[in-house]
XYZ file of C-alpha atoms in Angstrom:
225
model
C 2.792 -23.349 32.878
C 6.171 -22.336 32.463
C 6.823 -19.135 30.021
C 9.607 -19.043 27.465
C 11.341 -15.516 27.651
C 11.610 -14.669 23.502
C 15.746 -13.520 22.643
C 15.186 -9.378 22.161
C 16.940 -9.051 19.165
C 20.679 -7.070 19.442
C 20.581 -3.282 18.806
C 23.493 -0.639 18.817
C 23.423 2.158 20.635
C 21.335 4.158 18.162
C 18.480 1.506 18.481
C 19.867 -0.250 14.697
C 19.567 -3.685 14.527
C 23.222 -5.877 14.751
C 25.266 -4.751 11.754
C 23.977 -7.162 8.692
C 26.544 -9.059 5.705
C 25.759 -8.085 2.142
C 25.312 -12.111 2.580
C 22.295 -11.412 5.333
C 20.539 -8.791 2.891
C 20.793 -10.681 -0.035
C 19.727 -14.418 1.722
C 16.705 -12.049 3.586
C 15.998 -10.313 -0.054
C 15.918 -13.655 -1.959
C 13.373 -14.803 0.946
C 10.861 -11.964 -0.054
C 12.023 -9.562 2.601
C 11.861 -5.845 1.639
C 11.695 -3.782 4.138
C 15.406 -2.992 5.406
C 14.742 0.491 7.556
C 17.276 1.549 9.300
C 19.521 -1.407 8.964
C 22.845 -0.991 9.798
C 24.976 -2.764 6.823
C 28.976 -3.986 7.734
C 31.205 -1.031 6.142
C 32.413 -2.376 3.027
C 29.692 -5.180 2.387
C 30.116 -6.639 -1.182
C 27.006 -6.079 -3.063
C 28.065 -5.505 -6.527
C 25.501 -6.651 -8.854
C 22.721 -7.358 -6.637
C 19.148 -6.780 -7.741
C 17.193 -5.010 -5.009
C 14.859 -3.708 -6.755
C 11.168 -2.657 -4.720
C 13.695 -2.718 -1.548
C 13.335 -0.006 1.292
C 16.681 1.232 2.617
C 14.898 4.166 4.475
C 17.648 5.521 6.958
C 19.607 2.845 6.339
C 23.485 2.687 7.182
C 25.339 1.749 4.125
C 28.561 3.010 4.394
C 31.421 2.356 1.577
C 28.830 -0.472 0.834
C 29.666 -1.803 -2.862
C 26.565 -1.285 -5.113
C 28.485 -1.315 -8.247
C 26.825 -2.906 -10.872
C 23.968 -3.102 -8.855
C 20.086 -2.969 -9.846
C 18.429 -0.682 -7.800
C 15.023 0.378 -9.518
C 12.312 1.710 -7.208
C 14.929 1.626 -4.423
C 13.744 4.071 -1.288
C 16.654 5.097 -0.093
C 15.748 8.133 1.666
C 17.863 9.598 4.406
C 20.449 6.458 4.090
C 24.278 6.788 4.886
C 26.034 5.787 1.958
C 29.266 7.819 2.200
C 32.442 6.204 0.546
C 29.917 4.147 -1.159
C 30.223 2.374 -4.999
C 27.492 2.840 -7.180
C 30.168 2.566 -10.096
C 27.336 1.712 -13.527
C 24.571 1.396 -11.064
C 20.870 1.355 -12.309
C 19.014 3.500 -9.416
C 15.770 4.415 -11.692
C 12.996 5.865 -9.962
C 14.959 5.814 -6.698
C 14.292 7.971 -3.578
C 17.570 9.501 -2.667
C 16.331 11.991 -0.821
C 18.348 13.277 2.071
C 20.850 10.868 1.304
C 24.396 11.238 1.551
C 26.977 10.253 -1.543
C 29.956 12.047 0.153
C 33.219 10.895 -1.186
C 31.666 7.959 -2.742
C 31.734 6.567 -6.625
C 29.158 7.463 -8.495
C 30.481 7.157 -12.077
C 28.358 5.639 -14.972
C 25.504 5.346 -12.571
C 22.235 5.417 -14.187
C 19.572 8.251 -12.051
C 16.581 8.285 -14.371
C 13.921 9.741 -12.999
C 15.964 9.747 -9.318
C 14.380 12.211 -6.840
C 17.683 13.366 -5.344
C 16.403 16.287 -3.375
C 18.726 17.475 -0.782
C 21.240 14.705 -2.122
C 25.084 15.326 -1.000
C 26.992 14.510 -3.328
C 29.853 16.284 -2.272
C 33.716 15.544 -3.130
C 31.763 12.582 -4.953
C 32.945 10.828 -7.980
C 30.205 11.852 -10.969
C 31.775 11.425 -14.174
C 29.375 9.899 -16.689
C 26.573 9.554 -14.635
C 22.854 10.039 -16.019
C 20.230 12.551 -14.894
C 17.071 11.845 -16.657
C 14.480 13.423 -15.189
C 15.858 13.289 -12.268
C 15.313 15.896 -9.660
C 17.916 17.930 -8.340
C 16.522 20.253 -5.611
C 18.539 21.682 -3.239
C 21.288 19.006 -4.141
C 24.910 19.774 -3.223
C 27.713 19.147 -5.694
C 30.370 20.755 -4.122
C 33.648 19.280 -5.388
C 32.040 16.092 -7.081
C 33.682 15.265 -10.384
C 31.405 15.896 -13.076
C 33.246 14.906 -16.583
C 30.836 13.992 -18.895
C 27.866 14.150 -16.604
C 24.694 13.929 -19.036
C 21.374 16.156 -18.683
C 18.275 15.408 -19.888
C 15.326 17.240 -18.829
C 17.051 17.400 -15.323
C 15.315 19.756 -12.412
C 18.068 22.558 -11.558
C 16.209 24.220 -8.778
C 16.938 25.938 -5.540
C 20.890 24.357 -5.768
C 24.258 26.203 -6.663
C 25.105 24.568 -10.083
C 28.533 26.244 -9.994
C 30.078 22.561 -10.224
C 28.367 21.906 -13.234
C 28.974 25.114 -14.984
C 33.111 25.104 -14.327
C 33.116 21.737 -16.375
C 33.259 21.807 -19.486
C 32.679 18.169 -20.948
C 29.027 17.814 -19.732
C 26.471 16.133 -22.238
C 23.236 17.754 -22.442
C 20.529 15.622 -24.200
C 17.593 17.496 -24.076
C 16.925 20.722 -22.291
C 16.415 21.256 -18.286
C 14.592 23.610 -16.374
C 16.782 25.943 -14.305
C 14.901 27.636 -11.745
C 15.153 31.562 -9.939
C 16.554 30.478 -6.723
C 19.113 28.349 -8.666
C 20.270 31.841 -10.609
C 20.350 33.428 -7.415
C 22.618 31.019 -5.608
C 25.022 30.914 -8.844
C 25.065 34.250 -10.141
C 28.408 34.689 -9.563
C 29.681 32.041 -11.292
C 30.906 33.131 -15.113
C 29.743 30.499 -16.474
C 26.401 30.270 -15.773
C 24.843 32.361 -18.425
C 26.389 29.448 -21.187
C 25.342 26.596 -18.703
C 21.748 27.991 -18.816
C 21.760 28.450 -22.658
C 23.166 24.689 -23.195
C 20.562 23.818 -20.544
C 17.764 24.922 -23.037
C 17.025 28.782 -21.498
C 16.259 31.281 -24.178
C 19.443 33.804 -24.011
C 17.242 36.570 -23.619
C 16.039 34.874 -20.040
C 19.055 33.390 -19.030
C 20.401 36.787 -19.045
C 17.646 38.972 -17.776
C 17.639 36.494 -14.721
C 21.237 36.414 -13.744
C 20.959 40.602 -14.169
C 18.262 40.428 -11.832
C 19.904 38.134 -9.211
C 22.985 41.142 -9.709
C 20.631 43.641 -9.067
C 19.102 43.004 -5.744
C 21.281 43.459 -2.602
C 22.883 40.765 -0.313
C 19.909 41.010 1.961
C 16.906 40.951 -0.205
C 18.939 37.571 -2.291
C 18.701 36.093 1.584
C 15.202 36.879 1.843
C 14.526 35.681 -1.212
C-alpha cells in the first residue's frame, strides 16, 4: 500500500507559521477559526474594521497591522507584536493586552474598557483620546506616548511611573482611580503628581502623606521596596 507523505506546513525561522493576509485571517475568522497563536501577520495587513471578537492573538506578530476601526472585544492578545500598529477608534473591551507591545503605534480614540494592559508598552505611542475604563494599568510604560485628552475612569495606577500622565494637562477624569504605593514611589519626583492624584480621586491629605513618604526613604530602601 503506497503512503502519501502529508505537505508539513511552511514555518519561519522562529517556528511561525508562513506570514498570513489580513485577507487569510479574515476568510479563516469568517470560517469559525479562532485560535490565531503565534501567527505571523504581513506588516501592514489592512484590517480596519474587522470584527474579531472571541479571537486569540496570543504571541501573535502584528506589526503596523491596521486595526483601526476595528472590533476587538474579548480579544487575547497577550504577548503580541503590534508595534507601528493602528488601533485609531478601536473597540478592544475586555481585551488581554498583557505583555503586549504598542510602541510607536496609533492608539487614539481607542476604546480599553475593562483592558488588562499589564506590562503594556505603550511607549512613544499615539494616546490622545483614548478610554481607560476599568482598565488595568500595572506596570504599564507610557514613556513618551501622547496623552491629550486621555480619559480615566476608575483606571488601576499601580506599580507604573505615571509621570506621562501627570505632565499633561488636558486629561479627562470621569470617575476616580486607585493610585497605588509603588506607583508614588516610582513618580515622586514628578511635580505634578500630588494634583494628578487629587484629580484621580485621592484624599489630599493621602496623596500628600504618600509622596512625603516616598521623599523620605533613601534610594536604597525605594529599590527594595
Amino acid at each position: 500500500m503506497r503512503h502519501v507523505r502529508k505537505k508539513q506546513k511552511q514555518r519561519d525561522p522562529q517556528g511561525a507559521e508562513t506570514v498570513m493576509t489580513s485577507k487569510d485571517v479574515l476568510s479563516l475568522y469568517r470560517r469559525g477559526k479562532r485560535d490565531f497563536r503565534h501567527i505571523r501577520v504581513e506588516e501592514g495587513a489592512d484590517l480596519a474594521g474587522a470584527n474579531l471578537q472571541g479571537a486569540s492573538f496570543l504571541g501573535a506578530t502584528l506589526r503596523r497591522v491596521d486595526l483601526s476601526g476595528a472590533f476587538l472585544t474579548h480579544v487575547q492578545l497577550k504577548g503580541a507584536d503590534l508595534t507601528g500598529a493602528r488601533l485609531c477608534g478601536a473597540v478592544v473591551n475586555a481585551t488581554d493586552l498583557i505583555d503586549a507591545t504598542f510602541a510607536e503605534g496609533d492608539l487614539s480614540k481607542a476604546d480599553f474598557t475593562g483592558a488588562s494592559m499589564n506590562r503594556t508598552i505603550c511607549t512613544n505611542a499615539d494616546m490622545r483620546f483614548a478610554h481607560f475604563g476599568n482598565a488595568n494599568l500595572n506596570k504599564a510604560v507610557l514613556t513618551g506616548a501622547n496623552l491629550r485628552g486621555v480619559s480615566l475612569s476608575t483606571t488601576y495606577l499601580f506599580d507604573l511611573d505615571v509621570s506621562p500622565l501627570c505632565d499633561e494637562g488636558q486629561l479627562r477624569h470621569v470617575s476616580p482611580s486607585s493610585v497605588d504605593s509603588r506607583t508614588v514611589i516610582k513618580s515622586y519626583r514628578n511635580p505634578h503628581l500630588l494634583q494628578f492624584m487629587i484629580d484621580c480621586g485621592v484624599p489630599p491629605l493621602f496623596a500628600t502623606y504618600m509622596i512625603d513618604c516616598a521623599r523620605a526613604l533613601n534610594e536604597p530602601m525605594l529599590r527594595s521596596l
